[in-house]
Amino acid sequence: MHTTPQKLYIVMTGLPARGKSTIAARIKESFLASGIATEIFNNGDLRRRLIDRNTANSDFYDPNNKQSSALREHIAVTNIKNAAHFIDQGGEVAILDATNVSRKRRELILSMLTDHPVLFIETVNNDPEILEANINRKARLPEFSRFGHQEAVASFKERIRYYQHISDPFQNEANYIQVDSLHNKILKFWLTDHLPHFEQLRDLLVTDYVKNLFLVRHGQTTDNLIERIGGDAPLTEKGQEQAFRLGDVFSSVPLPYIFCSQKQRTRQTAKPICDNQSCGCTLVQLEEFNEIDAGICEEMTYEEIKAQMPHVYYERMMDKYNYVYPQGEGYVSMRTRIDRGVKKALFLSGNADHIVIVGHRAVNRMILAHFLYRRIEDVPYIYVPQNQYYHIVSMQQKKLFELKKIS
């Protein structure tokens, strides 16, 4: 039986560097996979196509600059018309991707799009560390190539300040969702209309979304040979060979980002992977991915702990997940920081097709538990070998966990 397509306009809003385009791209991918004709109309992309001169300079976004304000208004109107045309020609969901933070701009959109419901999705992320890292990432984009890096960062921050100056809170919009784009959490929503595809969209907004995550454990270290825990040991010759083989394995996989801990064994493992990339690859060290802190047991072997502190050894054996090393950590107390590290890696990598995390055994167990349901008492026993790596896909239409050998 033929059914009439359900049509919807989605309008992204929010200050720059808050994850609007990443969420827009995920919505499009998810909807297309479900057979919903969806397209994104990005004001920045249209601006770069229509305007010959470089518009990266912050002066272009000054609301008091009448000439540039008129150009930006023209771009906005053009994209609104493009979205309406797409819907009129058989499209089902049109996504307007721009800041759209002023009430004047949102009222313009509503006045021009009256044939189908309009849903505003505002992305919010006020984490200063993540925001700074994302601004640094954006300052390396091609449109800033004529600037030095610090100049590009300063220009982008000034652009944000201009948008903050004209930003108006939502008040009377009929359909509105505010999303914490770092933690995938809906903070506010107000719906007046019945919106098509809403259940699928809401689930997408609160779900970790990763196309291809390769989770690698660092190569063999000198401490691994004697089962010494913690510390900052370097790779052995065998560990270095494992790292170089990983570099070969991922040489044909485009990796814009590789994430690792601050320990040298993960950096040494990640470096050959990064060096083997033909395009630009950024290695990001995250404190959140440091190995479990064994407190007073740091840099001891398990046999030494058993002999010198048998109460620690046997108490931990009885409940490995909930046991916390004296003056240190346990699996249970690592959870918050590991979850934060995963959120940071996914946010900073944007909508990248592939990312690599090089971690430690306990850390990787917790990352796997983040995506794969396990009883908490079983998490400390998840298999994390040094000669294999996990491939994880977590999308609405596909979930995949596979353990692959380093060839």
Tab-separated table of C-alpha atoms in Angstrom:
chain	number	residue	atom	x	y	z
A	1	MET	CA	0.000	0.000	0.000
A	2	HIS	CA	1.357	3.437	-0.965
A	3	THR	CA	1.901	5.807	1.967
A	4	THR	CA	2.522	9.535	1.830
A	5	PRO	CA	6.090	10.376	2.936
A	6	GLN	CA	6.286	12.110	6.304
A	7	LYS	CA	8.221	15.328	5.899
A	8	LEU	CA	10.206	17.303	8.447
A	9	TYR	CA	12.583	20.265	8.622
A	10	ILE	CA	15.336	19.970	11.226
A	11	VAL	CA	17.116	23.200	12.116
A	12	MET	CA	20.426	22.864	13.957
A	13	THR	CA	21.254	25.695	16.343
A	14	GLY	CA	24.068	26.494	18.737
A	15	LEU	CA	27.346	28.357	19.037
A	16	PRO	CA	30.286	27.261	16.867
A	17	ALA	CA	32.325	24.183	17.893
A	18	ARG	CA	29.418	22.612	19.818
A	19	GLY	CA	28.941	19.588	17.549
A	20	LYS	CA	26.064	20.711	15.294
A	21	SER	CA	27.492	19.375	12.041
A	22	THR	CA	28.491	16.065	13.635
A	23	ILE	CA	24.935	15.475	14.869
A	24	ALA	CA	23.471	16.597	11.539
A	25	ALA	CA	25.681	14.105	9.688
A	26	ARG	CA	24.665	11.289	12.052
A	27	ILE	CA	20.981	12.054	11.561
A	28	LYS	CA	21.421	11.987	7.806
A	29	GLU	CA	23.327	8.678	7.843
A	30	SER	CA	20.822	7.018	10.160
A	31	PHE	CA	17.788	8.239	8.225
A	32	LEU	CA	19.257	7.314	4.839
A	33	ALA	CA	19.992	3.814	6.159
A	34	SER	CA	16.285	3.589	7.054
A	35	GLY	CA	15.231	4.667	3.562
A	36	ILE	CA	14.297	8.224	4.586
A	37	ALA	CA	15.360	10.731	1.905
A	38	THR	CA	17.458	13.228	3.869
A	39	GLU	CA	19.804	16.056	2.945
A	40	ILE	CA	21.916	18.605	4.836
A	41	PHE	CA	22.038	22.279	3.856
A	42	ASN	CA	25.116	23.730	5.558
A	43	ASN	CA	25.534	27.509	5.509
A	44	GLY	CA	29.315	27.286	5.872
A	45	ASP	CA	29.645	25.013	2.848
A	46	LEU	CA	27.440	27.322	0.784
A	47	ARG	CA	29.397	30.374	1.986
A	48	ARG	CA	32.683	28.850	0.823
A	49	ARG	CA	31.173	28.020	-2.594
A	50	LEU	CA	29.524	31.386	-3.219
A	51	ILE	CA	32.121	33.820	-1.869
A	52	ASP	CA	35.483	33.966	-3.595
A	53	ARG	CA	37.368	35.726	-0.818
A	54	ASN	CA	38.443	33.956	2.350
A	55	THR	CA	35.825	34.422	5.078
A	56	ALA	CA	37.764	32.904	7.970
A	57	ASN	CA	38.572	36.323	9.420
A	58	SER	CA	36.375	37.057	12.416
A	59	ASP	CA	35.398	40.479	11.015
A	60	PHE	CA	33.124	38.683	8.555
A	61	TYR	CA	30.933	37.610	11.516
A	62	ASP	CA	30.765	41.010	13.201
A	63	PRO	CA	27.037	41.865	13.420
A	64	ASN	CA	27.945	45.535	12.916
A	65	ASN	CA	29.592	44.750	9.570
A	66	LYS	CA	26.647	45.554	7.295
A	67	GLN	CA	28.191	44.171	4.115
A	68	SER	CA	29.059	40.758	5.581
A	69	SER	CA	25.752	40.624	7.496
A	70	ALA	CA	23.905	41.038	4.198
A	71	LEU	CA	25.993	38.272	2.618
A	72	ARG	CA	25.314	35.917	5.512
A	73	GLU	CA	21.592	36.699	5.321
A	74	HIS	CA	21.634	35.943	1.582
A	75	ILE	CA	23.347	32.602	2.249
A	76	ALA	CA	20.783	31.721	4.935
A	77	VAL	CA	17.826	32.568	2.682
A	78	THR	CA	19.346	30.618	-0.207
A	79	ASN	CA	19.765	27.513	1.923
A	80	ILE	CA	16.242	27.795	3.336
A	81	LYS	CA	14.938	27.891	-0.234
A	82	ASN	CA	17.173	24.957	-1.175
A	83	ALA	CA	15.776	22.942	1.730
A	84	ALA	CA	12.187	23.758	0.751
A	85	HIS	CA	12.911	22.783	-2.859
A	86	PHE	CA	14.388	19.455	-1.729
A	87	ILE	CA	11.254	18.683	0.276
A	88	ASP	CA	9.004	19.770	-2.601
A	89	GLN	CA	10.865	17.485	-5.013
A	90	GLY	CA	10.361	14.352	-2.933
A	91	GLY	CA	12.768	14.740	-0.034
A	92	GLU	CA	11.509	13.769	3.405
A	93	VAL	CA	13.884	15.397	5.910
A	94	ALA	CA	15.849	18.593	5.231
A	95	ILE	CA	18.480	19.623	7.790
A	96	LEU	CA	19.528	23.270	7.996
A	97	ASP	CA	23.004	23.273	9.549
A	98	ALA	CA	24.086	26.678	10.861
A	99	THR	CA	24.352	28.559	14.151
A	100	ASN	CA	20.805	30.026	13.948
A	101	VAL	CA	21.249	31.455	17.464
A	102	SER	CA	19.327	34.707	16.980
A	103	ARG	CA	15.561	34.885	17.325
A	104	LYS	CA	15.453	36.984	14.161
A	105	ARG	CA	17.057	34.160	12.133
A	106	ARG	CA	14.762	31.520	13.610
A	107	GLU	CA	11.694	33.646	12.902
A	108	LEU	CA	12.881	34.013	9.294
A	109	ILE	CA	13.158	30.235	8.990
A	110	LEU	CA	9.684	29.692	10.427
A	111	SER	CA	8.193	32.344	8.127
A	112	MET	CA	9.662	30.634	5.049
A	113	LEU	CA	9.023	26.993	5.984
A	114	THR	CA	5.282	26.695	6.603
A	115	ASP	CA	4.387	23.534	4.691
A	116	HIS	CA	5.731	20.960	7.193
A	117	PRO	CA	6.792	20.835	10.875
A	118	VAL	CA	10.052	22.481	11.920
A	119	LEU	CA	12.144	21.020	14.743
A	120	PHE	CA	14.995	23.033	16.290
A	121	ILE	CA	17.875	21.032	17.778
A	122	GLU	CA	20.229	23.118	19.906
A	123	THR	CA	23.635	21.632	20.729
A	124	VAL	CA	25.239	22.643	24.014
A	125	ASN	CA	28.702	21.862	25.339
A	126	ASN	CA	30.219	24.079	28.022
A	127	ASP	CA	33.143	21.815	28.913
A	128	PRO	CA	36.119	24.233	28.658
A	129	GLU	CA	38.712	21.539	27.952
A	130	ILE	CA	36.702	19.926	25.163
A	131	LEU	CA	35.733	23.284	23.694
A	132	GLU	CA	39.375	24.396	23.601
A	133	ALA	CA	40.432	21.130	21.950
A	134	ASN	CA	37.658	21.405	19.365
A	135	ILE	CA	38.550	25.020	18.557
A	136	ASN	CA	42.170	23.930	18.069
A	137	ARG	CA	40.959	21.213	15.699
A	138	LYS	CA	38.803	23.615	13.686
A	139	ALA	CA	41.650	26.136	13.496
A	140	ARG	CA	43.573	23.581	11.427
A	141	LEU	CA	40.868	23.361	8.752
A	142	PRO	CA	41.785	24.521	5.208
A	143	GLU	CA	39.852	27.799	5.487
A	144	PHE	CA	42.353	28.944	8.146
A	145	SER	CA	45.425	27.982	6.108
A	146	ARG	CA	46.566	31.573	5.599
A	147	PHE	CA	46.719	32.110	9.371
A	148	GLY	CA	49.290	30.882	11.847
A	149	HIS	CA	47.705	28.431	14.259
A	150	GLN	CA	47.433	30.806	17.220
A	151	GLU	CA	46.060	33.534	14.960
A	152	ALA	CA	43.475	31.080	13.622
A	153	VAL	CA	42.452	30.085	17.162
A	154	ALA	CA	42.092	33.750	18.175
A	155	SER	CA	40.016	34.476	15.068
A	156	PHE	CA	37.713	31.533	15.717
A	157	LYS	CA	37.215	32.547	19.362
A	158	GLU	CA	36.340	36.059	18.240
A	159	ARG	CA	33.797	34.560	15.827
A	160	ILE	CA	32.215	32.721	18.764
A	161	ARG	CA	32.028	35.958	20.763
A	162	TYR	CA	30.175	37.660	17.918
A	163	TYR	CA	27.619	34.850	17.871
A	164	GLN	CA	27.289	34.997	21.667
A	165	HIS	CA	26.466	38.697	21.321
A	166	ILE	CA	23.429	38.021	19.085
A	167	SER	CA	22.319	34.764	20.747
A	168	ASP	CA	18.751	34.632	22.066
A	169	PRO	CA	17.297	31.830	24.203
A	170	PHE	CA	14.402	29.743	22.912
A	171	GLN	CA	10.977	30.915	24.092
A	172	ASN	CA	8.007	30.419	21.782
A	173	GLU	CA	9.342	27.916	19.260
A	174	ALA	CA	6.810	25.100	18.864
A	175	ASN	CA	9.282	22.221	18.603
A	176	TYR	CA	12.630	22.410	20.343
A	177	ILE	CA	15.239	19.993	21.750
A	178	GLN	CA	18.378	21.003	23.626
A	179	VAL	CA	21.127	18.370	23.575
A	180	ASP	CA	24.352	18.037	25.553
A	181	SER	CA	26.490	17.033	22.576
A	182	LEU	CA	29.355	15.708	24.719
A	183	HIS	CA	27.319	13.407	26.933
A	184	ASN	CA	24.542	12.587	24.415
A	185	LYS	CA	21.909	13.785	26.831
A	186	ILE	CA	18.654	15.641	26.178
A	187	LEU	CA	18.554	18.613	28.544
A	188	LYS	CA	15.261	20.193	27.472
A	189	PHE	CA	12.560	19.556	24.943
A	190	TRP	CA	9.226	21.030	24.031
A	191	LEU	CA	7.026	19.527	21.339
A	192	THR	CA	3.750	20.990	20.121
A	193	ASP	CA	3.355	19.150	16.820
A	194	HIS	CA	3.328	15.470	16.018
A	195	LEU	CA	6.777	15.018	14.421
A	196	PRO	CA	7.565	12.257	11.947
A	197	HIS	CA	10.610	10.076	12.673
A	198	PHE	CA	10.813	11.449	16.220
A	199	GLU	CA	11.359	8.132	18.008
A	200	GLN	CA	14.290	7.243	15.773
A	201	LEU	CA	15.722	10.744	16.114
A	202	ARG	CA	15.435	10.838	19.899
A	203	ASP	CA	17.185	7.493	20.254
A	204	LEU	CA	19.991	8.693	17.982
A	205	LEU	CA	20.551	11.844	20.042
A	206	VAL	CA	21.183	9.920	23.268
A	207	THR	CA	23.288	7.076	21.846
A	208	ASP	CA	27.066	6.834	21.463
A	209	TYR	CA	27.632	6.733	17.728
A	210	VAL	CA	30.832	5.366	16.242
A	211	LYS	CA	31.336	4.030	12.730
A	212	ASN	CA	34.619	2.182	13.249
A	213	LEU	CA	36.534	2.230	16.517
A	214	PHE	CA	39.697	0.149	16.698
A	215	LEU	CA	40.606	-0.563	20.307
A	216	VAL	CA	44.261	-1.548	20.687
A	217	ARG	CA	46.259	-2.569	23.743
A	218	HIS	CA	49.834	-1.294	23.933
A	219	GLY	CA	52.617	-3.675	22.908
A	220	GLN	CA	54.655	-5.794	25.291
A	221	THR	CA	56.662	-3.880	27.919
A	222	THR	CA	59.525	-4.788	30.194
A	223	ASP	CA	57.092	-4.811	33.130
A	224	ASN	CA	54.757	-7.224	31.329
A	225	LEU	CA	57.534	-9.814	31.317
A	226	ILE	CA	57.596	-9.972	35.120
A	227	GLU	CA	53.915	-9.049	35.714
A	228	ARG	CA	54.754	-5.740	37.370
A	229	ILE	CA	51.725	-3.435	37.486
A	230	GLY	CA	51.460	0.301	36.893
A	231	GLY	CA	54.550	2.363	36.233
A	232	ASP	CA	55.698	3.830	32.941
A	233	ALA	CA	57.778	1.075	31.356
A	234	PRO	CA	58.859	1.254	27.695
A	235	LEU	CA	58.101	-1.314	25.023
A	236	THR	CA	60.365	-4.302	24.612
A	237	GLU	CA	61.799	-5.179	21.221
A	238	LYS	CA	58.833	-7.497	20.745
A	239	GLY	CA	56.463	-4.681	21.743
A	240	GLN	CA	58.062	-2.389	19.176
A	241	GLU	CA	57.597	-5.065	16.514
A	242	GLN	CA	53.921	-5.315	17.489
A	243	ALA	CA	53.613	-1.527	17.127
A	244	PHE	CA	55.187	-1.540	13.658
A	245	ARG	CA	52.869	-4.369	12.572
A	246	LEU	CA	49.919	-2.271	13.745
A	247	GLY	CA	51.276	0.569	11.625
A	248	ASP	CA	51.153	-1.748	8.611
A	249	VAL	CA	47.677	-3.038	9.490
A	250	PHE	CA	46.192	0.473	9.589
A	251	SER	CA	48.275	2.015	6.782
A	252	SER	CA	45.348	1.766	4.346
A	253	VAL	CA	42.762	2.966	6.903
A	254	PRO	CA	42.428	6.779	6.983
A	255	LEU	CA	42.824	7.837	10.608
A	256	PRO	CA	42.399	11.546	11.333
A	257	TYR	CA	42.789	10.859	15.061
A	258	ILE	CA	44.545	8.352	17.290
A	259	PHE	CA	43.940	8.583	21.029
A	260	CYS	CA	46.233	7.142	23.695
A	261	SER	CA	47.111	7.568	27.359
A	262	GLN	CA	49.912	9.702	28.773
A	263	LYS	CA	52.089	6.626	29.369
A	264	GLN	CA	55.031	6.031	27.055
A	265	ARG	CA	54.004	2.474	26.224
A	266	THR	CA	50.797	3.667	24.538
A	267	ARG	CA	52.572	6.576	22.826
A	268	GLN	CA	55.242	4.206	21.490
A	269	THR	CA	52.536	1.860	20.210
A	270	ALA	CA	50.519	4.653	18.603
A	271	LYS	CA	53.400	6.453	16.893
A	272	PRO	CA	54.052	3.916	14.064
A	273	ILE	CA	50.312	3.859	13.323
A	274	CYS	CA	50.284	7.658	13.084
A	275	ASP	CA	53.532	7.797	11.072
A	276	ASN	CA	52.159	5.342	8.489
A	277	GLN	CA	49.194	7.542	7.640
A	278	SER	CA	49.429	9.195	4.219
A	279	CYS	CA	47.101	12.041	5.231
A	280	GLY	CA	47.270	14.164	8.344
A	281	CYS	CA	46.868	12.191	11.571
A	282	THR	CA	46.719	13.776	15.021
A	283	LEU	CA	47.860	11.852	18.097
A	284	VAL	CA	45.920	12.966	21.174
A	285	GLN	CA	47.001	11.944	24.670
A	286	LEU	CA	44.153	11.754	27.177
A	287	GLU	CA	44.708	11.484	30.912
A	288	GLU	CA	41.397	9.630	31.137
A	289	PHE	CA	42.950	6.642	29.348
A	290	ASN	CA	45.818	6.193	31.842
A	291	GLU	CA	46.032	2.722	33.344
A	292	ILE	CA	44.442	1.920	36.699
A	293	ASP	CA	46.340	3.537	39.609
A	294	ALA	CA	47.419	0.730	41.931
A	295	GLY	CA	48.172	3.118	44.802
A	296	ILE	CA	50.555	1.580	47.337
A	297	CYS	CA	50.945	-1.408	44.999
A	298	GLU	CA	52.247	0.619	42.037
A	299	GLU	CA	55.255	-1.015	40.335
A	300	MET	CA	54.939	-4.214	42.386
A	301	THR	CA	54.515	-7.681	40.888
A	302	TYR	CA	51.466	-9.751	41.774
A	303	GLU	CA	53.732	-12.188	43.621
A	304	GLU	CA	55.208	-9.320	45.666
A	305	ILE	CA	51.727	-8.111	46.585
A	306	LYS	CA	50.711	-11.640	47.579
A	307	ALA	CA	53.804	-12.052	49.770
A	308	GLN	CA	53.975	-8.572	51.307
A	309	MET	CA	50.283	-7.564	51.442
A	310	PRO	CA	48.248	-10.761	51.357
A	311	HIS	CA	45.119	-8.942	52.606
A	312	VAL	CA	45.197	-6.727	49.504
A	313	TYR	CA	45.820	-9.672	47.200
A	314	TYR	CA	42.986	-11.844	48.542
A	315	GLU	CA	40.447	-9.043	49.089
A	316	ARG	CA	40.904	-8.010	45.464
A	317	MET	CA	40.504	-11.597	44.302
A	318	MET	CA	37.157	-11.808	46.081
A	319	ASP	CA	35.657	-8.759	44.277
A	320	LYS	CA	37.984	-7.483	41.583
A	321	TYR	CA	35.545	-4.959	40.096
A	322	ASN	CA	34.652	-3.160	43.333
A	323	TYR	CA	38.020	-3.443	45.071
A	324	VAL	CA	39.965	-0.175	45.256
A	325	TYR	CA	43.705	-0.265	45.828
A	326	PRO	CA	44.723	1.634	49.006
A	327	GLN	CA	45.567	5.210	47.923
A	328	GLY	CA	44.694	4.209	44.357
A	329	GLU	CA	41.828	3.146	42.121
A	330	GLY	CA	39.702	0.181	41.225
A	331	TYR	CA	37.606	-0.688	38.223
A	332	VAL	CA	34.567	0.778	39.953
A	333	SER	CA	36.246	4.164	40.520
A	334	MET	CA	37.705	4.265	36.984
A	335	ARG	CA	34.321	4.170	35.330
A	336	THR	CA	33.626	7.912	35.404
A	337	ARG	CA	36.962	8.920	33.907
A	338	ILE	CA	36.933	6.163	31.268
A	339	ASP	CA	33.410	7.138	30.192
A	340	ARG	CA	34.562	10.744	29.985
A	341	GLY	CA	37.575	9.722	27.890
A	342	VAL	CA	35.348	7.838	25.462
A	343	LYS	CA	32.993	10.835	25.174
A	344	LYS	CA	35.962	13.152	24.557
A	345	ALA	CA	37.435	10.893	21.873
A	346	LEU	CA	34.113	10.541	20.045
A	347	PHE	CA	33.361	14.268	20.265
A	348	LEU	CA	36.810	15.402	19.097
A	349	SER	CA	36.883	12.930	16.216
A	350	GLY	CA	33.589	14.367	14.955
A	351	ASN	CA	32.029	12.175	12.300
A	352	ALA	CA	35.283	10.429	11.357
A	353	ASP	CA	34.867	7.069	9.650
A	354	HIS	CA	37.703	5.477	11.653
A	355	ILE	CA	39.431	6.195	14.961
A	356	VAL	CA	41.964	4.272	17.049
A	357	ILE	CA	42.311	4.206	20.823
A	358	VAL	CA	45.542	2.724	22.194
A	359	GLY	CA	44.988	1.874	25.828
A	360	HIS	CA	45.888	-0.495	28.641
A	361	ARG	CA	44.373	-3.796	29.691
A	362	ALA	CA	42.104	-2.506	32.483
A	363	VAL	CA	41.287	0.655	30.525
A	364	ASN	CA	40.321	-1.297	27.419
A	365	ARG	CA	38.149	-3.600	29.484
A	366	MET	CA	36.243	-0.573	30.725
A	367	ILE	CA	35.959	0.866	27.203
A	368	LEU	CA	34.570	-2.438	25.953
A	369	ALA	CA	32.111	-2.493	28.843
A	370	HIS	CA	31.029	1.028	27.806
A	371	PHE	CA	29.756	-0.366	24.497
A	372	LEU	CA	29.109	-4.025	25.289
A	373	TYR	CA	26.820	-5.131	28.111
A	374	ARG	CA	28.663	-7.231	30.692
A	375	ARG	CA	27.839	-8.006	34.295
A	376	ILE	CA	30.102	-5.772	36.361
A	377	GLU	CA	31.716	-8.729	38.108
A	378	ASP	CA	32.861	-10.036	34.708
A	379	VAL	CA	34.401	-6.788	33.402
A	380	PRO	CA	37.847	-7.353	35.017
A	381	TYR	CA	38.147	-10.627	33.093
A	382	ILE	CA	37.397	-9.421	29.557
A	383	TYR	CA	40.039	-10.800	27.208
A	384	VAL	CA	42.411	-8.026	26.071
A	385	PRO	CA	45.470	-9.584	24.347
A	386	GLN	CA	48.477	-7.690	23.002
A	387	ASN	CA	48.548	-9.454	19.643
A	388	GLN	CA	44.928	-8.677	18.718
A	389	TYR	CA	42.630	-5.656	18.642
A	390	TYR	CA	38.896	-5.020	18.851
A	391	HIS	CA	36.836	-3.523	16.042
A	392	ILE	CA	33.688	-1.813	17.330
A	393	VAL	CA	30.757	-0.393	15.355
A	394	SER	CA	27.929	1.229	17.304
A	395	MET	CA	25.219	2.722	15.091
A	396	GLN	CA	21.428	2.490	15.092
A	397	GLN	CA	21.341	0.010	12.207
A	398	LYS	CA	24.495	-1.918	13.071
A	399	LYS	CA	26.287	-3.153	16.185
A	400	LEU	CA	29.570	-5.014	15.767
A	401	PHE	CA	32.240	-6.317	18.107
A	402	GLU	CA	35.012	-8.428	16.661
A	403	LEU	CA	38.473	-9.422	17.851
A	404	LYS	CA	41.015	-9.373	15.046
A	405	LYS	CA	44.576	-10.644	14.899
A	406	ILE	CA	47.475	-8.333	14.116
A	407	SER	CA	48.596	-9.878	10.832
